[in-house]
Coordinates of C-alpha atoms and ligand atoms in Angstrom, one line a residue:
M1 CA 139.9 172.9 136.0
P2 CA 136.3 172.3 137.1
S3 CA 134.2 174.8 139.1
V4 CA 131.0 173.4 140.6
S5 CA 127.8 175.1 141.1
L6 CA 125.8 173.9 143.8
P7 CA 121.9 174.5 144.4
D8 CA 122.4 176.8 147.0
G9 CA 124.1 179.3 144.5
S10 CA 127.6 178.7 145.9
S11 CA 130.4 177.5 144.0
R12 CA 133.5 175.4 144.4
H13 CA 136.6 175.4 142.5
F14 CA 138.9 172.3 142.0
D15 CA 142.5 171.8 140.7
A16 CA 141.9 168.7 139.2
P17 CA 138.9 166.5 138.0
V18 CA 136.9 165.4 141.1
S19 CA 134.2 162.7 141.6
V20 CA 130.8 163.7 142.7
L21 CA 131.7 162.0 146.1
D22 CA 134.7 164.2 146.5
V23 CA 132.7 167.4 146.0
A24 CA 130.2 166.0 148.7
R25 CA 133.5 165.2 151.0
D26 CA 134.4 168.9 150.4
I27 CA 131.0 170.2 151.6
G28 CA 131.1 168.2 154.6
P29 CA 131.4 164.5 155.9
G30 CA 127.8 164.3 156.7
L31 CA 126.9 164.7 153.1
A32 CA 129.5 162.5 151.7
K33 CA 128.1 159.7 154.1
A34 CA 124.6 160.4 152.9
A35 CA 125.3 160.8 149.2
L36 CA 123.7 158.3 147.1
A37 CA 124.3 160.0 143.5
G38 CA 124.7 163.3 142.1
K39 CA 122.8 165.2 139.4
V40 CA 125.1 166.9 137.0
D41 CA 123.4 169.2 134.9
G42 CA 120.2 167.7 135.5
R43 CA 121.4 164.2 134.8
L44 CA 121.4 161.7 137.4
V45 CA 125.0 159.9 137.9
D46 CA 126.7 157.7 140.2
V47 CA 128.8 159.2 143.2
R48 CA 131.9 157.9 141.5
H49 CA 131.0 160.0 138.2
E50 CA 134.0 162.0 137.6
I51 CA 133.7 165.9 136.8
A52 CA 136.3 167.5 134.5
E53 CA 134.4 170.6 133.3
D54 CA 132.3 173.3 134.7
T55 CA 129.0 172.0 135.7
D56 CA 125.9 172.4 138.0
L57 CA 125.9 169.8 140.5
A58 CA 123.1 168.7 143.2
I59 CA 124.1 165.8 145.5
V60 CA 121.2 163.3 145.7
T61 CA 120.5 161.8 149.2
D62 CA 117.5 159.7 150.5
R63 CA 115.8 163.0 151.1
D64 CA 115.1 163.5 147.4
P65 CA 112.3 161.7 145.5
E66 CA 115.2 160.7 143.0
G67 CA 117.3 159.2 146.0
V68 CA 114.5 156.9 147.1
E69 CA 114.1 155.6 143.5
I70 CA 117.7 155.0 143.3
I71 CA 117.4 153.0 146.5
R72 CA 114.4 151.0 145.2
H73 CA 116.3 150.4 141.9
S74 CA 119.2 149.1 143.6
A75 CA 117.1 146.9 145.9
A76 CA 115.9 145.4 142.7
H77 CA 119.5 144.4 141.8
L78 CA 120.0 143.0 145.5
L79 CA 117.0 140.7 144.8
A80 CA 118.2 139.3 141.5
Q81 CA 121.7 138.8 143.1
A82 CA 120.2 136.9 146.1
V83 CA 117.8 134.8 143.6
K84 CA 120.9 133.9 141.3
D85 CA 122.8 133.0 144.7
L86 CA 120.0 130.9 146.0
F87 CA 118.8 129.6 142.5
P88 CA 121.7 129.5 140.1
T89 CA 119.3 128.1 137.1
A90 CA 117.0 131.2 137.5
Q91 CA 117.6 133.6 134.7
V92 CA 117.4 137.3 135.3
T93 CA 115.3 139.5 133.1
I94 CA 114.2 142.9 133.8
G95 CA 113.7 144.9 137.4
P96 CA 112.1 148.3 137.2
V97 CA 111.1 150.8 140.0
I98 CA 107.2 151.1 140.8
E99 CA 105.3 153.2 142.9
N100 CA 106.5 152.6 146.5
G101 CA 108.8 149.7 145.4
F102 CA 110.2 147.5 142.6
Y103 CA 110.0 144.0 141.1
Y104 CA 112.2 141.6 139.4
D105 CA 111.0 139.1 136.7
F106 CA 112.5 135.6 136.6
A107 CA 112.5 132.8 134.4
F108 CA 112.5 129.8 136.8
E109 CA 111.4 126.2 136.4
R110 CA 108.7 126.4 139.1
A111 CA 106.8 128.9 140.9
F112 CA 108.6 130.6 143.8
T113 CA 107.0 130.0 147.5
P114 CA 106.4 131.9 150.4
D115 CA 109.1 130.0 152.0
D116 CA 111.4 130.9 149.1
L117 CA 110.6 134.7 149.5
E118 CA 111.6 134.5 153.1
R119 CA 115.0 132.7 152.1
I120 CA 115.5 135.4 149.2
E121 CA 114.8 138.1 151.7
K122 CA 117.4 136.8 154.3
R123 CA 119.9 136.5 151.7
M124 CA 119.4 140.1 150.6
R125 CA 119.9 141.3 154.3
E126 CA 123.2 139.4 154.1
L127 CA 124.3 140.7 151.1
A128 CA 123.3 144.2 152.1
K129 CA 125.1 143.9 155.4
A130 CA 128.3 142.9 153.7
D131 CA 128.3 146.2 152.1
L132 CA 129.5 145.1 148.7
P133 CA 130.7 148.0 146.3
V134 CA 128.5 148.6 143.2
E135 CA 130.7 149.4 140.5
R136 CA 130.0 150.6 136.8
S137 CA 131.6 149.5 133.7
V138 CA 130.9 149.9 129.9
M139 CA 130.8 147.2 127.3
E140 CA 130.3 147.2 123.6
R141 CA 126.8 146.1 122.6
D142 CA 127.9 142.8 120.9
E143 CA 130.5 142.1 123.4
A144 CA 127.7 142.5 126.1
V145 CA 125.5 140.0 124.2
E146 CA 128.3 137.4 124.2
Y147 CA 129.0 138.2 127.9
F148 CA 125.5 137.2 128.9
R149 CA 125.0 134.4 126.7
D150 CA 128.0 132.7 128.1
M151 CA 126.6 133.1 131.7
G152 CA 123.4 131.4 130.1
E153 CA 121.5 134.4 130.5
E154 CA 119.4 134.3 127.2
Y155 CA 116.6 137.0 128.2
K156 CA 119.4 139.5 129.2
A157 CA 121.4 138.8 126.0
E158 CA 118.0 139.2 124.0
I159 CA 117.4 142.6 125.5
I160 CA 120.8 143.9 124.8
A161 CA 120.8 142.3 121.1
S162 CA 117.5 144.8 120.6
I163 CA 119.7 148.0 121.6
P164 CA 121.0 149.5 118.4
E165 CA 124.2 148.6 117.4
G166 CA 127.4 150.6 118.2
Q167 CA 126.0 151.8 121.6
D168 CA 128.0 151.2 124.6
I169 CA 126.2 149.3 127.2
S170 CA 126.8 149.8 131.2
L171 CA 126.9 147.0 133.4
Y172 CA 126.7 147.3 137.3
R173 CA 128.6 144.7 139.2
Q174 CA 128.2 143.9 142.9
G175 CA 130.2 140.7 144.3
E176 CA 129.6 138.1 141.8
F177 CA 126.4 139.7 140.3
V178 CA 126.4 141.6 137.1
D179 CA 123.4 143.5 135.7
L180 CA 123.0 145.5 132.4
C181 CA 121.6 148.9 133.7
R182 CA 121.8 152.5 132.8
G183 CA 122.0 153.3 136.4
P184 CA 122.9 155.5 138.5
H185 CA 123.2 153.1 141.7
I186 CA 124.0 153.5 145.1
P187 CA 127.8 153.1 145.9
S188 CA 127.5 150.0 148.0
T189 CA 124.9 147.5 149.0
G190 CA 124.8 148.6 152.6
R191 CA 123.0 151.8 151.8
I192 CA 119.8 149.7 151.2
K193 CA 118.6 149.7 155.0
A194 CA 114.9 149.0 155.0
F195 CA 113.0 146.7 152.4
K196 CA 110.7 143.7 152.5
L197 CA 109.5 141.3 149.7
T198 CA 105.6 141.5 149.4
K199 CA 104.5 139.0 146.9
V200 CA 105.0 136.9 143.9
A201 CA 103.1 136.7 141.0
G202 CA 103.1 135.5 137.3
A203 CA 104.0 137.8 134.5
Y204 CA 104.5 137.3 130.6
W205 CA 108.0 137.9 129.1
R206 CA 107.5 141.2 127.4
G207 CA 104.0 141.5 128.8
D208 CA 102.9 139.0 125.7
S209 CA 100.5 136.1 126.7
D210 CA 102.0 134.2 123.6
N211 CA 105.5 134.2 125.7
E212 CA 106.6 132.1 128.4
M213 CA 105.4 132.8 131.9
L214 CA 107.9 134.4 134.2
Q215 CA 108.0 134.8 138.1
R216 CA 107.5 138.4 139.4
I217 CA 108.7 139.1 142.7
Y218 CA 107.5 142.5 144.3
G219 CA 109.2 144.2 147.1
T220 CA 109.1 147.6 148.8
A221 CA 112.2 149.6 149.8
W222 CA 112.6 153.0 151.8
P223 CA 115.2 155.1 153.3
N224 CA 114.7 153.9 156.8
K225 CA 112.8 151.3 159.0
E226 CA 110.3 153.8 160.3
Q227 CA 109.1 154.6 156.8
L228 CA 108.9 151.0 155.9
N229 CA 106.7 150.1 158.8
A230 CA 104.4 153.0 158.1
Y231 CA 103.9 151.9 154.4
L232 CA 103.4 148.3 155.6
E233 CA 100.8 149.5 158.0
Q234 CA 99.1 151.5 155.1
L235 CA 99.2 148.2 153.1
R236 CA 97.4 146.2 156.0
E237 CA 95.1 149.1 156.4
A238 CA 94.3 149.2 152.8
E239 CA 93.8 145.2 152.8
R240 CA 91.4 145.8 155.8
R241 CA 89.5 148.5 153.9
D242 CA 89.3 146.7 150.6
H243 CA 86.2 148.1 148.9
R244 CA 85.6 144.6 147.3
R245 CA 85.7 142.8 150.6
I246 CA 83.4 145.3 152.4
G247 CA 81.1 145.5 149.3
T248 CA 80.2 142.0 149.5
E249 CA 80.0 142.1 153.5
L250 CA 77.5 144.9 153.5
D251 CA 75.6 143.7 150.0
L252 CA 76.5 147.1 148.4
F253 CA 77.5 145.8 144.7
S254 CA 78.8 142.8 142.6
I255 CA 80.4 142.3 139.5
Q256 CA 78.8 139.2 137.8
E257 CA 81.0 137.1 135.7
D258 CA 77.9 135.7 133.8
A259 CA 77.6 139.3 132.8
G260 CA 81.0 140.2 131.8
G261 CA 84.0 141.7 133.8
G262 CA 84.1 145.3 134.7
L263 CA 80.4 145.9 134.6
V264 CA 78.8 147.0 137.9
F265 CA 75.7 145.8 139.6
W266 CA 74.4 148.1 142.3
H267 CA 72.4 146.2 145.0
P268 CA 69.7 147.8 146.7
K269 CA 71.8 149.1 149.7
G270 CA 74.6 150.2 147.3
A271 CA 72.1 151.7 145.3
R272 CA 70.5 153.8 148.3
I273 CA 74.0 155.4 149.0
R274 CA 74.3 156.1 145.0
R275 CA 70.9 157.9 145.1
V276 CA 72.1 160.0 148.1
I277 CA 75.0 161.0 146.4
E278 CA 73.2 161.8 143.2
N279 CA 70.6 163.8 144.9
F280 CA 73.0 165.7 146.7
W281 CA 75.2 166.5 143.5
F282 CA 72.1 167.8 141.6
E283 CA 71.2 170.0 144.5
L284 CA 74.5 171.6 144.5
H285 CA 74.6 171.8 140.8
E286 CA 71.3 173.5 140.8
R287 CA 72.3 176.0 143.3
A288 CA 75.4 176.8 141.1
G289 CA 73.3 177.4 138.0
Y290 CA 73.4 174.1 136.2
D291 CA 70.7 172.7 133.8
F292 CA 70.6 169.1 133.1
V293 CA 70.3 167.0 130.2
V294 CA 69.5 163.3 129.4
T295 CA 71.2 161.7 126.4
P296 CA 71.2 158.4 124.5
H297 CA 73.7 155.7 125.0
I298 CA 74.6 155.2 121.4
A299 CA 74.8 157.3 118.3
N300 CA 75.4 157.1 114.8
L301 CA 79.3 156.5 114.0
E302 CA 79.4 159.6 111.9
L303 CA 79.0 161.6 115.0
W304 CA 82.1 160.0 116.3
K305 CA 83.9 160.8 113.2
T306 CA 83.0 164.4 113.6
S307 CA 84.1 164.7 116.8
G308 CA 87.4 163.0 116.3
H309 CA 86.9 160.1 118.8
A310 CA 86.7 157.3 116.1
D311 CA 90.1 158.2 115.3
F312 CA 92.2 159.4 118.3
Y313 CA 90.2 157.5 120.9
S314 CA 89.2 154.4 119.0
E315 CA 91.3 151.9 121.2
S316 CA 88.7 152.7 124.2
M317 CA 85.8 152.2 122.1
Y318 CA 83.7 148.8 121.5
E319 CA 82.9 147.9 117.8
P320 CA 79.9 149.7 116.4
M321 CA 76.7 147.6 115.7
E322 CA 75.0 147.8 112.5
D323 CA 71.5 148.4 112.1
D324 CA 69.3 149.6 108.9
N325 CA 72.5 150.1 107.1
Q326 CA 73.9 152.3 109.7
S327 CA 76.6 152.0 112.3
F328 CA 76.0 152.8 115.8
Q329 CA 78.4 153.5 118.5
L330 CA 78.2 152.7 122.2
K331 CA 79.3 156.2 123.9
P332 CA 82.7 156.3 125.4
M333 CA 82.0 160.0 126.4
N334 CA 78.9 162.3 126.7
C335 CA 80.7 165.3 125.2
P336 CA 79.4 165.3 121.5
F337 CA 75.7 164.9 122.7
H338 CA 76.0 168.1 124.7
V339 CA 77.3 169.5 121.5
L340 CA 74.5 168.6 119.5
V341 CA 72.1 169.8 122.1
Y342 CA 74.0 173.5 121.8
K343 CA 73.7 173.2 118.1
D344 CA 70.0 172.4 118.1
R345 CA 69.5 176.3 118.2
L346 CA 71.4 179.5 117.5
H347 CA 72.9 181.1 120.7
S348 CA 73.4 184.7 121.8
Y349 CA 76.4 186.1 123.8
R350 CA 73.6 186.9 126.5
D351 CA 72.8 183.2 126.7
L352 CA 76.5 182.3 127.6
P353 CA 77.6 180.6 129.9
L354 CA 75.6 177.5 129.6
R355 CA 76.4 174.9 132.1
W356 CA 74.7 171.5 131.5
G357 CA 75.0 168.5 133.6
E358 CA 74.2 164.7 133.1
M359 CA 75.0 161.7 135.0
G360 CA 76.1 160.1 131.7
T361 CA 76.8 156.2 131.7
V362 CA 79.7 155.5 129.1
Y363 CA 81.4 152.2 128.1
R364 CA 85.4 152.0 127.5
R365 CA 87.2 148.9 126.5
E366 CA 89.4 147.7 129.2
M367 CA 91.9 144.9 129.1
S368 CA 90.3 142.2 131.6
G369 CA 93.7 142.1 133.4
A370 CA 93.4 145.7 134.2
L371 CA 90.0 145.3 135.6
H372 CA 90.0 145.9 139.5
G373 CA 86.5 146.1 141.3
L374 CA 85.0 149.5 141.1
M375 CA 88.2 151.0 140.5
R376 CA 88.9 150.0 137.0
V377 CA 85.7 148.9 135.1
R378 CA 84.2 148.9 131.8
G379 CA 80.8 150.5 132.1
F380 CA 80.6 153.5 134.5
T381 CA 78.6 156.7 135.1
Q382 CA 80.4 160.3 134.9
D383 CA 79.0 163.0 136.8
D384 CA 79.7 165.1 133.5
A385 CA 78.9 168.6 132.5
H386 CA 79.9 170.9 130.1
I387 CA 80.2 174.7 130.0
F388 CA 79.9 176.6 127.0
C389 CA 81.0 180.1 127.5
R390 CA 82.8 183.2 126.0
E391 CA 86.6 183.9 126.3
D392 CA 86.1 186.5 128.8
Q393 CA 84.1 184.2 131.1
I394 CA 86.7 181.5 131.4
E395 CA 88.2 182.8 134.5
S396 CA 85.0 183.1 136.5
E397 CA 83.7 179.6 135.0
I398 CA 86.9 178.1 136.6
I399 CA 86.4 179.6 139.8
G400 CA 82.8 178.4 139.9
V401 CA 84.0 174.9 139.4
L402 CA 86.5 174.8 141.7
E403 CA 84.4 176.2 144.4
L404 CA 81.8 173.5 143.4
T405 CA 84.5 170.7 143.5
L406 CA 85.8 171.7 146.9
E407 CA 82.3 171.9 148.4
L408 CA 81.2 168.6 147.0
L409 CA 84.4 166.7 147.9
E410 CA 84.7 168.3 151.5
A411 CA 81.1 167.1 152.1
F412 CA 82.4 163.5 151.8
G413 CA 85.2 164.0 154.4
F414 CA 88.1 164.9 151.9
N415 CA 90.0 167.9 152.8
N416 CA 93.4 167.5 151.4
F417 CA 93.9 168.2 147.8
D418 CA 96.8 167.8 145.4
I419 CA 96.1 170.2 142.3
N420 CA 98.1 169.9 139.0
L421 CA 97.8 172.4 136.2
S422 CA 98.7 170.9 132.7
T423 CA 99.8 173.3 130.0
K424 CA 100.2 173.3 126.1
P425 CA 102.0 170.2 124.8
E426 CA 104.2 170.1 121.7
D427 CA 101.5 168.8 119.5
S428 CA 98.2 171.2 119.9
V429 CA 95.4 172.6 118.3
G430 CA 94.3 176.1 118.8
S431 CA 96.1 179.5 118.5
D432 CA 99.0 180.2 120.8
A433 CA 96.9 183.4 121.8
I434 CA 94.1 181.5 122.9
W435 CA 96.2 178.9 124.8
E436 CA 98.0 181.7 126.8
H437 CA 94.7 183.6 127.8
A438 CA 93.2 180.1 128.9
T439 CA 96.2 178.9 130.8
D440 CA 96.5 182.4 132.5
S441 CA 92.5 182.2 133.5
L442 CA 93.0 178.8 135.0
R443 CA 96.1 179.7 136.7
S444 CA 94.5 183.0 138.1
A445 CA 91.5 181.1 139.2
L446 CA 93.6 178.7 141.1
E447 CA 95.4 181.8 142.8
K448 CA 92.3 183.8 143.4
K449 CA 90.8 180.5 145.5
G450 CA 94.4 180.5 147.3
L451 CA 94.9 177.0 146.1
E452 CA 98.3 175.5 145.9
Y453 CA 99.1 173.7 142.7
T454 CA 101.8 172.0 140.6
L455 CA 102.7 173.0 137.2
D456 CA 102.7 170.1 134.6
E457 CA 104.5 172.1 131.8
G458 CA 103.3 170.5 128.3
G459 CA 101.5 168.1 130.2
G460 CA 97.9 169.3 128.6
A461 CA 95.8 167.3 126.2
F462 CA 96.3 168.6 122.5
Y463 CA 93.0 170.5 122.6
G464 CA 93.5 172.6 125.8
P465 CA 95.0 173.0 129.2
K466 CA 93.2 171.2 132.3
I467 CA 93.4 171.2 136.1
D468 CA 93.4 168.0 137.8
I469 CA 92.3 167.5 141.4
K470 CA 93.6 164.4 143.5
I471 CA 92.1 163.7 146.8
R472 CA 93.7 162.0 149.9
D473 CA 91.8 159.4 151.7
A474 CA 91.9 158.7 155.6
I475 CA 95.1 156.5 155.2
G476 CA 96.8 159.1 152.9
R477 CA 96.5 157.3 149.5
Q478 CA 95.9 159.6 146.5
W479 CA 93.2 159.2 144.0
Q480 CA 92.5 161.3 140.9
C481 CA 89.0 162.4 140.8
S482 CA 88.2 166.0 139.4
T483 CA 89.1 167.1 136.0
V484 CA 88.6 170.6 134.4
Q485 CA 89.4 170.5 130.9
L486 CA 89.4 173.3 128.4
D487 CA 88.7 172.4 124.7
F488 CA 89.4 174.4 121.6
N489 CA 88.8 171.4 119.5
L490 CA 85.2 170.3 119.6
P491 CA 83.6 173.7 119.0
E492 CA 86.1 173.8 116.1
R493 CA 85.1 170.3 114.7
F494 CA 81.3 170.9 115.1
D495 CA 81.6 174.6 113.9
M496 CA 79.8 175.6 117.1
E497 CA 78.9 179.4 117.2
Y498 CA 77.3 182.3 119.2
V499 CA 76.2 185.7 117.8
S500 CA 78.4 188.5 119.6
E501 CA 77.4 191.7 120.8
S502 CA 78.7 193.1 117.4
N503 CA 76.5 190.6 115.5
E504 CA 79.5 188.4 114.5
R505 CA 79.6 184.7 114.5
K506 CA 82.2 183.5 117.2
R507 CA 83.0 180.2 118.7
P508 CA 82.3 179.3 122.2
I509 CA 84.9 177.9 124.7
M510 CA 84.0 174.6 125.8
I511 CA 84.6 173.4 129.2
H512 CA 84.6 169.6 130.2
R513 CA 84.2 168.9 133.8
A514 CA 83.7 165.7 136.2
L515 CA 84.0 166.1 139.9
F516 CA 83.9 162.7 141.0
G517 CA 85.1 161.4 137.8
S518 CA 83.3 158.2 137.9
L519 CA 80.7 157.3 140.3
E520 CA 81.4 153.7 140.5
R521 CA 85.3 154.5 141.3
F522 CA 84.4 157.3 143.4
F523 CA 82.0 154.6 145.6
G524 CA 84.9 152.3 145.8
V525 CA 87.2 155.0 147.1
L526 CA 84.3 156.2 149.7
I527 CA 84.0 152.6 151.0
E528 CA 87.6 152.4 151.7
H529 CA 87.9 156.0 152.8
Y530 CA 85.2 155.3 155.5
A531 CA 85.9 151.6 156.0
G532 CA 82.2 150.9 155.3
L533 CA 81.6 152.9 158.4
F534 CA 79.6 155.4 156.3
P535 CA 78.3 158.7 158.1
L536 CA 74.8 159.0 159.0
W537 CA 73.7 161.0 155.9
L538 CA 75.0 158.3 153.6
A539 CA 74.6 155.0 155.6
P540 CA 72.3 152.7 153.5
V541 CA 70.4 151.5 156.8
Q542 CA 70.7 154.6 159.3
L543 CA 68.7 153.0 162.1
A544 CA 67.9 149.4 163.3
I545 CA 64.9 148.9 165.6
L546 CA 65.7 145.7 167.7
T547 CA 62.9 144.2 170.1
I548 CA 63.7 142.2 173.3
T549 CA 60.5 140.2 173.0
E550 CA 57.5 139.8 171.1
R551 CA 55.5 142.1 173.3
Q552 CA 57.1 145.2 171.6
D553 CA 56.2 144.1 168.1
S554 CA 53.5 146.4 167.5
Y555 CA 55.3 149.5 169.5
A556 CA 58.1 148.7 167.3
R557 CA 56.1 148.9 163.9
E558 CA 55.0 152.3 165.3
V559 CA 58.4 153.6 165.8
L560 CA 59.4 152.3 162.3
A561 CA 56.6 154.0 160.6
A562 CA 57.2 157.3 162.6
L563 CA 61.0 157.3 161.4
R564 CA 60.2 156.2 157.9
K565 CA 57.8 159.2 157.7
K566 CA 60.8 161.5 158.4
G567 CA 62.6 159.9 155.4
L568 CA 64.9 157.9 157.5
R569 CA 66.4 154.5 156.4
V570 CA 65.2 151.9 159.0
D571 CA 65.4 148.3 159.4
I572 CA 63.5 146.4 161.9
D573 CA 64.3 143.2 163.6
L574 CA 61.5 141.3 165.3
R575 CA 63.2 137.9 165.2
N576 CA 63.0 135.7 168.3
E577 CA 66.9 136.1 169.1
K578 CA 68.7 137.3 172.0
I579 CA 69.2 141.0 172.2
G580 CA 72.8 140.7 172.4
F581 CA 72.9 138.8 169.2
K582 CA 71.0 141.2 167.3
I583 CA 73.0 144.1 168.5
R584 CA 76.1 142.1 167.4
E585 CA 74.8 141.7 163.9
H586 CA 73.6 145.0 163.2
T587 CA 76.8 146.4 164.5
I588 CA 78.7 144.1 162.1
K589 CA 76.5 145.7 159.3
R590 CA 77.9 149.1 160.4
V591 CA 74.2 150.5 161.2
P592 CA 75.1 154.0 162.8
Y593 CA 72.3 153.8 165.3
L594 CA 70.6 150.7 167.1
L595 CA 67.4 151.3 168.9
V596 CA 66.6 148.7 171.4
L597 CA 63.1 148.3 172.7
G598 CA 61.8 146.6 175.7
D599 CA 58.9 147.0 177.9
R600 CA 60.2 149.7 179.9
E601 CA 60.8 151.9 176.4
M602 CA 57.4 150.8 175.4
D603 CA 55.6 152.0 178.8
T604 CA 57.5 155.3 178.6
N605 CA 57.0 155.9 174.9
T606 CA 61.0 156.1 174.5
V607 CA 63.9 154.3 172.6
A608 CA 67.0 153.0 174.2
V609 CA 69.8 154.3 171.8
R610 CA 73.1 152.7 171.0
T611 CA 75.7 153.5 168.3
R612 CA 77.6 151.2 166.2
S613 CA 80.9 152.1 168.3
G614 CA 79.0 150.6 171.3
E615 CA 78.2 153.7 172.9
D616 CA 75.3 153.7 175.2
L617 CA 72.9 157.1 174.8
G618 CA 70.4 156.0 177.1
S619 CA 66.6 156.3 176.5
M620 CA 65.0 159.3 174.8
G621 CA 62.0 160.2 173.2
L622 CA 61.3 160.3 169.3
D623 CA 61.6 164.1 169.1
A624 CA 65.1 164.1 171.0
L625 CA 66.1 161.4 168.6
L626 CA 65.1 163.0 165.7
S627 CA 66.7 166.4 166.5
R628 CA 70.0 164.6 167.2
L629 CA 69.6 162.7 163.7
D630 CA 68.9 166.0 161.9
A631 CA 71.8 167.8 163.1
E632 CA 74.1 164.8 162.4
I633 CA 72.7 164.3 158.8
A634 CA 73.2 168.1 158.2
S635 CA 76.9 168.1 159.2
R636 CA 77.6 165.2 156.8
G637 CA 79.9 163.8 159.6
N638 CA 82.4 166.6 159.3
Ligands
LIG1 ZN1 119.9 149.3 137.7
LIG2 ZN1 83.3 166.2 128.0

C-alpha cells in the first residue's frame, strides 16, 4: 500500500489507495483547505487523483507558481462557462494561460462590448460563489468528437479530431459546462477568488488570417484581492508611462507609416538623449579596454552562407538584393563583419583578448502584427561587441563584461537584476570538454562577482552557453536587455586562428555581447522607467530660461550663452506670455530646471530657480547654479 514521500523529506504510509486531498488532510486541515492540485513524481494532477503506489508528492497551493497557473487556467474555464450561460450561440475554442492571466477565444456572431464584459464578469462571480465542483472524466477520442459535435461545438470537435486516434481525452465539468482539457484544475469554482476581465480583441481561428475572426476575451486572476489590485494598479501605471504616448508628448521619436512599420525616426530631442547614451557607452568601453570598428550595412550573400545565418537565421532576414550578378544581404547581425576584420591579419596569442565594439544597426523581419512602438521593431541599433580570446581568458573576460554591464545599467537607475545561465542543449556544436570549461568559467565569473543566478539547464544556443540579464523597472516589470553569449561555431566556420606560444595554429573563443541589447528598445524602457522625467544628465532640455517681460531679453540671452558654453542643453522662452503660463508649459515638457528672470534677477545678476516638481530654490548666481548642476549630472540622478 502506498508510501508517499513529501518535499520536506518525510513520508507517510497508507493502508489503502488515497487521493492527493486525503494526503493533504492527513498532514493538516489547513493544507487540505489550501490544496489546489498535487505534483506526483513531478507531474501535476487534480486533488482527487488517486495514489495507489509509492510516490513522491508535493501539495500545490496558491503559494506555488504552478498553483497560480492552475487558478488562471480555471478562470478561463469559468469565463467560458459564463459566456455559454449568457450567449448560448457562442462556440468555445481555446483558453490558455498567459503571463499574469488568461484568455479564451469564442466564435460569436458579433463583437463583445464593454457592457457584455461587465455582464460576463458578474456571471463569473456568481458561478464562483456557487462553488461548483470541477470534475474530471475520460472519453475515447471519437466519442468525444461526437459529444462536442452534438452540443454544436464545431471548433472543439475539430480540435479533438486532430488528436491522434486511440488516445483518451480528458474532460472537465463544472455545473452544465464541459470543456476538453488536460488539466489539472482546482477542486471547485469557489477557489477563484480574485479576477478581472481586462479587454476583448479579434483573433483568427488557429492564428491564420485566412480563417474566421474570433472574439478573444482577456482576463487576469490572482490568489487574492491584494495581489489583483496591485497588478491592476501596475497596469494603470504602465498605461500612464506608455513610451509611445510620452514619446509623442515630448517629441522624442516617431514611427512613420509612410516609411513602413517598425522603422524608428529619432527626433532632435530623442536624438539628444541617444547621443548622451552613446557617448557614455563609448566612454565606459574605452576605459574597459575596448576598441571600436565601423562596418557596412550589407554584404555578399556568400558571407551569410559561410556564417550559417542564410540557413538557420533566414526567417529573420530580408530577401537579398541583386547587383552586378551578386546577391547582397542586409545585415541582421554584426558578428560576421567583426570576424572579417579579425581575419584580415594573423594574430598571435599575445594580441588576445581583442575587444571590438560597434553601434551596429541591423534589420530583421518581424510580422507587422508583432510590432510595438520601440519595443519590437524591424530596424534597430545594437550596442554590440565581440571579444576574441583564448580559452584560458574566458573567465576574466566574462568578469569584465559583467562589471561593465552592471556599471552601465546602474547608471540608468537599474539596480535590480535577474540573471540566467543557460547551458548545453541537446543539439550542439563543439566538444564536451570545451562546453564544460566554458560553462564552468561563466558560473565561476558569476560567483566571483557575488551575483545570484538561475540555471537554465539545456537552454543555451546550439553554439555555446550564455548569460542573460534582465532588469526591473520602476514599477517592477522585467525587461531582457543584456546577453553574453559564447560561440564555438563562428570561429570554426570562418576558420579563425591565432598563433599559440608553441607556434601552433589555434582557434580563438568568440564572445558576443550586447548590454542594452537594442538602443531603440532600451530607450523605450527608459522612457517608461522614468515616466519621461529624465534625470538631468539625460534630459533633452536641461534648463529653460523664462522671461517675465521683454526688458529681460538681452540678459536672458547672456545667461543662455553662458550656460550653453558649459555644454548644457538650454531652451529660451521670450514669448509675450504670462510667466505662470510659461512655467506650466515647460513643466509639462518635464524640463528639470526653470530659470525665471525678472528685473530683480537682472539687476542682481542672478536667476530665480524652480524645479519641474514645483520646488522654489530661490535666486542664485550662475556659479552657484552651475556647481549644483555639475554635481547632479555627475551623480546621474542616482
Ligand atoms: Zn482546462
Ligand atoms: Zn555577435
